[in-house]
Each structure stands twice: as structure tokens, then as C-alpha cells.
Coordinates of N, CA and C in Angstrom, one line a residue:
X1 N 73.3 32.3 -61.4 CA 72.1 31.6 -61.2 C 71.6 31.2 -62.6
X2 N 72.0 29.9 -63.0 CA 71.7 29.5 -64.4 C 70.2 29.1 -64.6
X3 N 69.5 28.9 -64.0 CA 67.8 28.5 -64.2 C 67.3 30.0 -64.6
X4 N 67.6 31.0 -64.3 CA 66.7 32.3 -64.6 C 67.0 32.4 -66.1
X5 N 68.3 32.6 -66.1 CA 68.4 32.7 -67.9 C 68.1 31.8 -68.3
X6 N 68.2 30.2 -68.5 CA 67.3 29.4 -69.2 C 65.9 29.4 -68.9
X7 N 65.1 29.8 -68.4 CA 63.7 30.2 -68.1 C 63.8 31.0 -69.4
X8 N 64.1 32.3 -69.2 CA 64.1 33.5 -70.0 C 64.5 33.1 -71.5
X9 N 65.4 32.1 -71.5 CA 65.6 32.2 -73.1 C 64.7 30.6 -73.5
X10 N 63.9 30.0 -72.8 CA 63.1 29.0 -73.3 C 61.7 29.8 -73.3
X11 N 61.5 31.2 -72.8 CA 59.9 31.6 -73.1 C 60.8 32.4 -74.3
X12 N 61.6 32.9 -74.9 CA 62.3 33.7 -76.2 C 62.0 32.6 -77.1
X13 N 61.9 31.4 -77.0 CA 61.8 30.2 -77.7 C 60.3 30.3 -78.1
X14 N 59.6 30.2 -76.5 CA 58.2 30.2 -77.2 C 57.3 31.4 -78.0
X15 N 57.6 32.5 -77.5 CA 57.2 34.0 -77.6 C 57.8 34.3 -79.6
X16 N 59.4 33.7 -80.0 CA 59.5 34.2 -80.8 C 60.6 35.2 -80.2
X17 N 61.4 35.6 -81.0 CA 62.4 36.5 -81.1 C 62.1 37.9 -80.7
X18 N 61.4 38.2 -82.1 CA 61.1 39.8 -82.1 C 60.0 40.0 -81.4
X19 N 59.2 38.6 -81.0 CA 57.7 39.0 -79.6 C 58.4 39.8 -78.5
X20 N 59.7 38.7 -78.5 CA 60.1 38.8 -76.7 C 61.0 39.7 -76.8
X21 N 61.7 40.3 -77.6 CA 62.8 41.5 -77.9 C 61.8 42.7 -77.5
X22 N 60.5 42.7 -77.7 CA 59.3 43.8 -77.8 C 59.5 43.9 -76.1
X23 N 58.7 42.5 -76.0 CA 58.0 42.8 -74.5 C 59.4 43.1 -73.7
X24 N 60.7 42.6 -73.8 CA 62.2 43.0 -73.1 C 62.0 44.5 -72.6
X25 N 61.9 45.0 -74.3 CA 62.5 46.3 -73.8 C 60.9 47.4 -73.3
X26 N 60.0 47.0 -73.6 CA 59.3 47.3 -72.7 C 58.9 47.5 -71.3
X27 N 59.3 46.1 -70.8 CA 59.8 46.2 -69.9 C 60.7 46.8 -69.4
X28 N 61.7 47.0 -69.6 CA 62.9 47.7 -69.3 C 62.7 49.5 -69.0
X29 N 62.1 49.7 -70.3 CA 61.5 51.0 -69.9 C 60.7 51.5 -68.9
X30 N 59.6 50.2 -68.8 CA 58.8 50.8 -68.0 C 59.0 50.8 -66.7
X31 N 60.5 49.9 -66.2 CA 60.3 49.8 -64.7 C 62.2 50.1 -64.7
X32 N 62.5 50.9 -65.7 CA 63.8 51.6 -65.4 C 63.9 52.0 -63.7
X33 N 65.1 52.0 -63.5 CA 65.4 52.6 -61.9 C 64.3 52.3 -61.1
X34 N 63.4 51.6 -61.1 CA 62.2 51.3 -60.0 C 61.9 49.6 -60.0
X35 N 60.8 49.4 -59.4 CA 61.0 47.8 -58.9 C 59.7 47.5 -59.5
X36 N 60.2 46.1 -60.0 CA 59.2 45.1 -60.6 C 59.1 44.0 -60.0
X37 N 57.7 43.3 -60.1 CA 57.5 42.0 -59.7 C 57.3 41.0 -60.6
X38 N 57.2 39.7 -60.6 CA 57.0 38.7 -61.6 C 56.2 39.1 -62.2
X39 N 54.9 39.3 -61.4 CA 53.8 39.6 -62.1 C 53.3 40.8 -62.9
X40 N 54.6 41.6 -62.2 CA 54.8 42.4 -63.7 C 55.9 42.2 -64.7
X41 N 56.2 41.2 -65.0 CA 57.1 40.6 -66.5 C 55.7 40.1 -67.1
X42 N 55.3 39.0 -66.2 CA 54.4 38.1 -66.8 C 53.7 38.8 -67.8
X43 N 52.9 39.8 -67.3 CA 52.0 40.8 -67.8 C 52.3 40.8 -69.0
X44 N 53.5 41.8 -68.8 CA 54.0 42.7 -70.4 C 54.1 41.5 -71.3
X45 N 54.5 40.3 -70.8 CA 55.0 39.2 -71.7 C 53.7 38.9 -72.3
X46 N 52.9 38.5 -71.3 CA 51.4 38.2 -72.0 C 50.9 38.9 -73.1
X47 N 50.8 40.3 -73.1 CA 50.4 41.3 -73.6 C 51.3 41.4 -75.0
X48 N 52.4 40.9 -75.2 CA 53.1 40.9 -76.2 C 52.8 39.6 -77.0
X49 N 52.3 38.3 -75.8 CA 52.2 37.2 -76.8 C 50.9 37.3 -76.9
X50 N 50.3 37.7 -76.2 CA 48.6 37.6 -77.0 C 48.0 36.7 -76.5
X51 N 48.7 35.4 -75.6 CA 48.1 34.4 -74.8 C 48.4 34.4 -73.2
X52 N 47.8 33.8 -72.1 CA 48.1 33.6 -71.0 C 49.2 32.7 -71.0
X53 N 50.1 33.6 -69.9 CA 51.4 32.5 -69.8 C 51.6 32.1 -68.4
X54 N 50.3 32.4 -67.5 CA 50.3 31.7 -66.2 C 50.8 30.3 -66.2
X55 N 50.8 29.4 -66.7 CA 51.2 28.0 -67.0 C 52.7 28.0 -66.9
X56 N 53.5 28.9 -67.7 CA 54.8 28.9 -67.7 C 55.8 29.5 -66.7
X57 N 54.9 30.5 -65.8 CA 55.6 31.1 -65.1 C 55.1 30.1 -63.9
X58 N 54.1 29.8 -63.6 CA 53.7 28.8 -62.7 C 55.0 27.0 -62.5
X59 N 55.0 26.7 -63.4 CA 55.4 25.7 -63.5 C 56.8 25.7 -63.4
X60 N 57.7 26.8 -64.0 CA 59.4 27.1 -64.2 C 59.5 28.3 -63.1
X61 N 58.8 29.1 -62.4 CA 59.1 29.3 -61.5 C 58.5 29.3 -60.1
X62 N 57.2 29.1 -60.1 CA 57.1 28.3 -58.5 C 57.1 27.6 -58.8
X63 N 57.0 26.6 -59.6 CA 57.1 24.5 -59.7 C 58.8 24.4 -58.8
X64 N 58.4 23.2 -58.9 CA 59.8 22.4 -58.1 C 60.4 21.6 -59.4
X65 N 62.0 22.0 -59.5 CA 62.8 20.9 -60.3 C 62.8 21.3 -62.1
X66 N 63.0 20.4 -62.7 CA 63.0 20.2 -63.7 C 62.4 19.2 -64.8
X67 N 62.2 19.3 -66.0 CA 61.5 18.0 -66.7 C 62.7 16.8 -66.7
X68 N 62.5 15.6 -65.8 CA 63.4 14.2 -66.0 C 62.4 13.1 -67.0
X69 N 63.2 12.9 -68.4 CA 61.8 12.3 -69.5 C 62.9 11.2 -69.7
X70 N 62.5 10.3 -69.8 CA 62.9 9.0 -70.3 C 61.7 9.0 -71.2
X71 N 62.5 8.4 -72.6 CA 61.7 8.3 -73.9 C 62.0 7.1 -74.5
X72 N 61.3 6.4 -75.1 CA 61.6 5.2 -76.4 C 60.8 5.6 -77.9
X73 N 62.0 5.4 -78.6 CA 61.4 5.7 -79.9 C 61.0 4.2 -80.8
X74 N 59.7 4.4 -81.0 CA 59.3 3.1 -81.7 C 59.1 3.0 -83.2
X75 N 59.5 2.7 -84.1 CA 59.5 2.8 -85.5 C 58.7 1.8 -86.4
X76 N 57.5 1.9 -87.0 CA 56.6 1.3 -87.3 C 56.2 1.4 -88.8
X77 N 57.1 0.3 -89.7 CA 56.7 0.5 -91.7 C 54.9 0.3 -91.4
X78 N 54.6 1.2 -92.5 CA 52.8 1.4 -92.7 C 52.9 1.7 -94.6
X79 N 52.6 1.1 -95.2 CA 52.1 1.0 -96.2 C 52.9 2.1 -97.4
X80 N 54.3 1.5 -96.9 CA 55.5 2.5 -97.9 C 56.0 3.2 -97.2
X81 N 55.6 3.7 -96.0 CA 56.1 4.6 -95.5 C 56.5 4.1 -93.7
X82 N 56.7 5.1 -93.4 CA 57.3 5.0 -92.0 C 56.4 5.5 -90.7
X83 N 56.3 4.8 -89.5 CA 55.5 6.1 -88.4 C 56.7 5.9 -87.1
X84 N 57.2 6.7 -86.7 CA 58.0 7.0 -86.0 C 57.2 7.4 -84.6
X85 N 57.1 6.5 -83.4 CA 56.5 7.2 -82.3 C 57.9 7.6 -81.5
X86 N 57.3 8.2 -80.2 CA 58.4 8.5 -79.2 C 57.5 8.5 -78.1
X87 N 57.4 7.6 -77.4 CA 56.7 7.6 -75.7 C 57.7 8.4 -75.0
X88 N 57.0 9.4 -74.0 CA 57.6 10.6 -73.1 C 57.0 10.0 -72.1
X89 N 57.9 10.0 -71.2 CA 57.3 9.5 -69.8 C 58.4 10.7 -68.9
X90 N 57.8 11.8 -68.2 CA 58.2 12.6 -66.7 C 58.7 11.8 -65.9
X91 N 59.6 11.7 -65.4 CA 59.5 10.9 -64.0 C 59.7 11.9 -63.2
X92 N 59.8 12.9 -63.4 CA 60.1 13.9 -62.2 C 59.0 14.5 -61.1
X93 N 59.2 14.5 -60.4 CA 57.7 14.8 -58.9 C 58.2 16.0 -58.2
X94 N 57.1 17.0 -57.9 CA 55.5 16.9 -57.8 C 55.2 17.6 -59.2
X95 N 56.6 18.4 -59.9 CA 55.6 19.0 -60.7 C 56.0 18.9 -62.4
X96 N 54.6 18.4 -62.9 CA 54.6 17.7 -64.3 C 54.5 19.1 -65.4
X97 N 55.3 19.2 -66.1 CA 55.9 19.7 -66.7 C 54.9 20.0 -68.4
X98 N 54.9 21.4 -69.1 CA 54.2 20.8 -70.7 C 55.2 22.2 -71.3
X99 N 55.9 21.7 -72.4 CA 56.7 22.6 -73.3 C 56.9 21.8 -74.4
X100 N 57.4 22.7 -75.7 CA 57.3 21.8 -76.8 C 58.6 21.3 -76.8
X101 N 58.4 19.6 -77.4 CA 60.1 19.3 -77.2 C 60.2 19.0 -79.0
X102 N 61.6 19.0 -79.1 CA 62.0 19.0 -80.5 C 63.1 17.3 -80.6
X103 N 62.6 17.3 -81.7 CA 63.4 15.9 -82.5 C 64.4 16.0 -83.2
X104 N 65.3 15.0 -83.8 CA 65.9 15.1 -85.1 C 65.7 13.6 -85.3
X105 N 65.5 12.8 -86.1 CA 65.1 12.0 -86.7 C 65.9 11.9 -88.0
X106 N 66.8 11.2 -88.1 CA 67.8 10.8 -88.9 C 66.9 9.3 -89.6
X107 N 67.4 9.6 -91.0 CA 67.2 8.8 -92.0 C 68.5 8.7 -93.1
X108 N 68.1 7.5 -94.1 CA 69.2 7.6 -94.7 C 69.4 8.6 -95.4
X109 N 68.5 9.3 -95.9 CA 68.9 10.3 -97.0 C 69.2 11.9 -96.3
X110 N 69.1 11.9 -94.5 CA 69.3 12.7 -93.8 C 68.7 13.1 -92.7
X111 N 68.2 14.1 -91.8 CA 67.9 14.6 -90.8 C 66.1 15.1 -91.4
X112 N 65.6 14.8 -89.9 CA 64.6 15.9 -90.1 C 64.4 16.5 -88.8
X113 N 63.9 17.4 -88.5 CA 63.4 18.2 -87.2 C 61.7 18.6 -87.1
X114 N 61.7 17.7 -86.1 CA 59.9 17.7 -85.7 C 59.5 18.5 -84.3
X115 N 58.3 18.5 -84.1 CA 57.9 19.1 -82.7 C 56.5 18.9 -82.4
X116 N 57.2 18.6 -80.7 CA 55.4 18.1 -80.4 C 55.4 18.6 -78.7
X117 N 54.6 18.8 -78.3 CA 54.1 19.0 -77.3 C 54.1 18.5 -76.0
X118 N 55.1 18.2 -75.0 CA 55.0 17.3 -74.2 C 53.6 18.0 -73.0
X119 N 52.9 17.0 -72.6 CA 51.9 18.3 -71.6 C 51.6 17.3 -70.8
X120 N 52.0 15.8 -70.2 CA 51.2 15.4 -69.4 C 52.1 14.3 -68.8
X121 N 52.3 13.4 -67.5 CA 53.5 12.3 -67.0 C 53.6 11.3 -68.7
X122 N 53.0 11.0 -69.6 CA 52.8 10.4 -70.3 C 52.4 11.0 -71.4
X123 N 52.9 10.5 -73.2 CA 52.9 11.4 -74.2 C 53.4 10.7 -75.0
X124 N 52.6 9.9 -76.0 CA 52.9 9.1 -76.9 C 52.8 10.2 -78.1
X125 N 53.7 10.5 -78.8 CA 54.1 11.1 -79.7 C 54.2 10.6 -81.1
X126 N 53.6 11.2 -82.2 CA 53.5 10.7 -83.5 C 54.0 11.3 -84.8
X127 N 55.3 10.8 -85.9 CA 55.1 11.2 -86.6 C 55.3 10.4 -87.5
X128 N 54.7 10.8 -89.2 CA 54.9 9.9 -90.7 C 56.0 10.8 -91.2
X129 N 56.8 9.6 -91.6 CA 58.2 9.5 -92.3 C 58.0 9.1 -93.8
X130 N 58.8 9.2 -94.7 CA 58.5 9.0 -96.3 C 59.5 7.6 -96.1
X131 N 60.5 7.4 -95.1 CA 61.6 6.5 -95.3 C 62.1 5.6 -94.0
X132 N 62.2 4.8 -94.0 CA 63.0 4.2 -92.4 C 63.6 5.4 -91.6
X133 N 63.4 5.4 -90.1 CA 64.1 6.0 -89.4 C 64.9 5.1 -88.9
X134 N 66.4 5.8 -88.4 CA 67.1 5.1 -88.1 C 67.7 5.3 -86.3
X135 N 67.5 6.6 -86.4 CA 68.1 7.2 -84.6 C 66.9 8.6 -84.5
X136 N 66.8 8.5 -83.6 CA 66.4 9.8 -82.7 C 67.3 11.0 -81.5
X137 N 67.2 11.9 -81.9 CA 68.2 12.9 -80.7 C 67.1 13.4 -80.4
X138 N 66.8 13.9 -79.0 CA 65.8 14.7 -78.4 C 66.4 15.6 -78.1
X139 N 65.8 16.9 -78.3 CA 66.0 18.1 -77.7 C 67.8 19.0 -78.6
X140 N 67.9 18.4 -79.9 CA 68.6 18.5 -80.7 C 69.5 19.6 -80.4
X141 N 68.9 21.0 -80.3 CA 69.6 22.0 -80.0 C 69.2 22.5 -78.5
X142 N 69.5 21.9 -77.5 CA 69.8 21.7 -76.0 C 68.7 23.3 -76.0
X143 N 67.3 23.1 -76.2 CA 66.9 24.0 -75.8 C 65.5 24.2 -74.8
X144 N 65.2 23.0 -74.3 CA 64.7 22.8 -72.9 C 66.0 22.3 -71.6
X145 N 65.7 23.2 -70.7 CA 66.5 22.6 -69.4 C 65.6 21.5 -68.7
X146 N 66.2 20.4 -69.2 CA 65.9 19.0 -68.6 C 66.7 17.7 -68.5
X147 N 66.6 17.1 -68.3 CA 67.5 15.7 -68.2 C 66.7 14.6 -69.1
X148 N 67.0 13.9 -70.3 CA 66.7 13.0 -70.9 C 67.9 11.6 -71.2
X149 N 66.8 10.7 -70.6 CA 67.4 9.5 -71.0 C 66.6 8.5 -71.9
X150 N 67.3 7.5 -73.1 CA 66.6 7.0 -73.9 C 66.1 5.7 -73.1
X151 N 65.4 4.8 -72.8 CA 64.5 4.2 -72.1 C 65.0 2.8 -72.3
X152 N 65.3 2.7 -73.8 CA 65.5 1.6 -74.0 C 66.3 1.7 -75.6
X153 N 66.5 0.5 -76.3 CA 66.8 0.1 -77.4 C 65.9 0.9 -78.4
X154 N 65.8 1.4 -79.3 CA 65.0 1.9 -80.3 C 63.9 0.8 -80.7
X155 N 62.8 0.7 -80.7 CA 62.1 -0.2 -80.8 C 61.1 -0.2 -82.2
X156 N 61.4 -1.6 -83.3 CA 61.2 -1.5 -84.5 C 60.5 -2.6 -84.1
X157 N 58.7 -2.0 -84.8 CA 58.0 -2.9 -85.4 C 57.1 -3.4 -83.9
X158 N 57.5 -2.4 -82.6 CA 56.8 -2.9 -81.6 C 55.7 -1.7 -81.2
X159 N 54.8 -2.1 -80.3 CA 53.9 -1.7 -79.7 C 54.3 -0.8 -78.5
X160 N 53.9 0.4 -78.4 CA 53.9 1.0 -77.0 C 53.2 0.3 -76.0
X161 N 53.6 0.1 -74.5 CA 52.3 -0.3 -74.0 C 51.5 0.6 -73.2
X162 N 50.5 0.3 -73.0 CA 49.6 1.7 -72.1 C 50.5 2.5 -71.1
X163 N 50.3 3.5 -71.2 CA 50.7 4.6 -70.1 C 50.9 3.7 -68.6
X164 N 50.1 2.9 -68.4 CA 50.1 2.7 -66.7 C 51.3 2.4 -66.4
X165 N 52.0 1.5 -67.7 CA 53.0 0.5 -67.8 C 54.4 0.9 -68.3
X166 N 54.1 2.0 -69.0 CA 55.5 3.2 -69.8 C 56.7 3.0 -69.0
X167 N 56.1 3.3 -67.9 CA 57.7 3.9 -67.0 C 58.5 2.8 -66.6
X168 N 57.5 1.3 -65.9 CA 58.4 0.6 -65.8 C 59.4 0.1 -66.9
X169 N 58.6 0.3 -67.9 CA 58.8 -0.8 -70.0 C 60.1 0.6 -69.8
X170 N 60.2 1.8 -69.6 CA 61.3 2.4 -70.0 C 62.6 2.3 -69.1
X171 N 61.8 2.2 -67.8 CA 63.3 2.2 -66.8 C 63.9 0.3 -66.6
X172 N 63.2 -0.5 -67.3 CA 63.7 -1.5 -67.2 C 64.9 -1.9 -68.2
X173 N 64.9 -0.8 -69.3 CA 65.8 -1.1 -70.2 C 67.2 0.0 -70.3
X174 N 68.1 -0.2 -70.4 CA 69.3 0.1 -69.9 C 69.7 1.5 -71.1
X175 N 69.9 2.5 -70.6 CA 70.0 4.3 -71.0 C 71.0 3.9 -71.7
X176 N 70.9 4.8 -73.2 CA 72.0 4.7 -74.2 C 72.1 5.7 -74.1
X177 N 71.1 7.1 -74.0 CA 71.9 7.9 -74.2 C 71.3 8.8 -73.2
X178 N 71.9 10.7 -73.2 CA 71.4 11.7 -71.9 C 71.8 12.8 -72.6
X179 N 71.4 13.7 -72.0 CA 71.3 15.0 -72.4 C 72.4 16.0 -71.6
X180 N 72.9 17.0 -71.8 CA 73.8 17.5 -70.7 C 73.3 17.6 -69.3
X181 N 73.8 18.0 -68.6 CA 73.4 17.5 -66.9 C 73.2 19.1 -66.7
X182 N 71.6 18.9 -66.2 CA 71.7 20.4 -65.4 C 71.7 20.6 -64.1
X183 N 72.6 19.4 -63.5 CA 72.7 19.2 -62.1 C 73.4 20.3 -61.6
X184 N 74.3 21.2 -62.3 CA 74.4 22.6 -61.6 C 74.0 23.7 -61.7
X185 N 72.8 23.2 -62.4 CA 71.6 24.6 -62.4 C 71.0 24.7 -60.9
X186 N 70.8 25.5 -59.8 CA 70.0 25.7 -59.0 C 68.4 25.8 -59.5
X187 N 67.7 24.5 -59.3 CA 66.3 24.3 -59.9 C 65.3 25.3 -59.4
X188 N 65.1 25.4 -58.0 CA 64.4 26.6 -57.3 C 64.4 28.1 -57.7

């Protein structure tokens, strides 16, 4: 059952290493040889991150499915420098997804790695570059379980258009690239 361990190692992602190495074996201890419920991981996890993670456990495990994001990266010179967007559009139904997604953003003089927030069907994303961007890879080190396709052509020097309009402006343009398939992950 590949969705449990990717759950578990994308809240290790969020929590941090030695957070979630904490709350692990805490858990472990506490419910040795006897029986636990979600809502007792959640807890301990909570209690180790210091924040509510009803959101996470809500969404990756009673939600339905997985994040399906079609994205366009739009690249825009500003006064010597560069602004690099990336429109995020969900298509996936009923349930809309928020985790941080990561970039690499290739330039001539090399790579950079950014992070932003995806939290809503729509998510125009922003960053300033010292130099031309030339490609974008989402999700760099395959570390959200999702399916991503690029929307369109990399788009230099254009306008996003409003949200209402994102999904068709993305699925009308023909996927360069995807992400590995977690069509044999059991989503449920």
C-alpha cells in the first residue's frame, strides 16, 4: 500500500527530520503491543510540530485522490532582472489539495530551488530571478504524490489570465512534460 508511506514521508517533509523521528518513536513507545487510532498519530505529531495538522490528515487521508496540477511557467524581464511566475491550476475533484510544492528553475549560469505554497484550485506563483529563466521542473525531487503536467509552452513576456480562465488557457495547450505516474498508488 504505497499512499500510506508517501503520506508519512511527505508529513517527514513537512515536520522536518528530527520533528518527526521524535514524534515516530514516541509513538511507537506509547502504543507498543496495543492499538492506535489516527487520531492518535495526529496528536503526537501535532504535539511534536507545535501546529494543527488536522488539514493534512484530513485532506491525504479522508480526502479522495491525489493533487492533478497542470502548470504554465511565465517568464517576465523587469528592470534587469527576471520574474518567473508559475500558474497552478488542481484539476482534480472533490478534493482541493494545499502543500508546499518545490521548483528548479534553471538558468544559464545554473539551477535554483524555490518553494511556494500551493493552497487553493488556482495559485499564481511568484518569483525574482537575477538572470533569464530558461526551464522549469516541478516537484524536482519527486516529493509530493501527484501527477503534473506542463499546460503549455513556457510562456515569455505573457500575461497569466484570471483564474476563471487558467484551466481552459492550460489544457488547451499540448503537455510537454509529467511527472512519474502514481496511477499504482491505491489513492483511498
Amino acid at each position: 500500500y504505497y499512499k500510506g508511506a508517501w503520506v508519512l514521508r511527505m508529513l517527514r517533509d513537512l515536520m522536518g527530520k528530527p520533528v518527526f523521528d521524535a514524534a515516530v518513536t514516541e509513538y511507537l513507545t506509547t502504543y507498543a503491543y496495543g492499538n492506535a487510532s489516527t487520531d492518535d498519530l495526529r496528536a503526537i505529531m501535532e504535539a511534536h510540530h507545535g501546529a494543527p495538522l488536522d488539514w493534512y490528515f484530513d485532506q491525504w487521508l479522508l480526502g479522495l485522490g491525489f493533487p492533478e496540477i497542470s502548470y504554465l511557467p511565465i517568464f517576465t524581464p523587469s528592470a534587469g532582472a527576471w520574474l518567473a511566475q508559475i500558474a497552478v491550476y488542481q484539476t482534480q475533484a472533490p478534493t482541493i489539495f494545499r502543500f508546499p510544492l518545490e521548483f528548479r528553475i534553471t538558468t544559464a549560469t545554473g539551477d535554483t530551488v524555490v518553494s511556494a505554497w500551493v493552497e487553493s484550485d488556482y495559485d499564481l506563483l511568484s518569483f525574482a530571478l537575477p538572470e533569464e529563466p530558461l526551464a522549469v521542473e516541478v516537484d524536482p525531487f519527486n516529493r509530493i504524490l501527484d501527477r503534473h503536467v506542463q499546460g503549455a509552452v513556457t510562456a515569455v513576456g505573457e500575461v497569466a489570465p484570471p483564474p476563471a480562465r487558467l484551466r481552459a488557457w492550460c489544457l488547451s495547450r499540448p503537455a510537454t512534460t509529467a511527472s512519474p505516474s502514481p496511477a499504482a498508488v491505491n489513492t483511498r
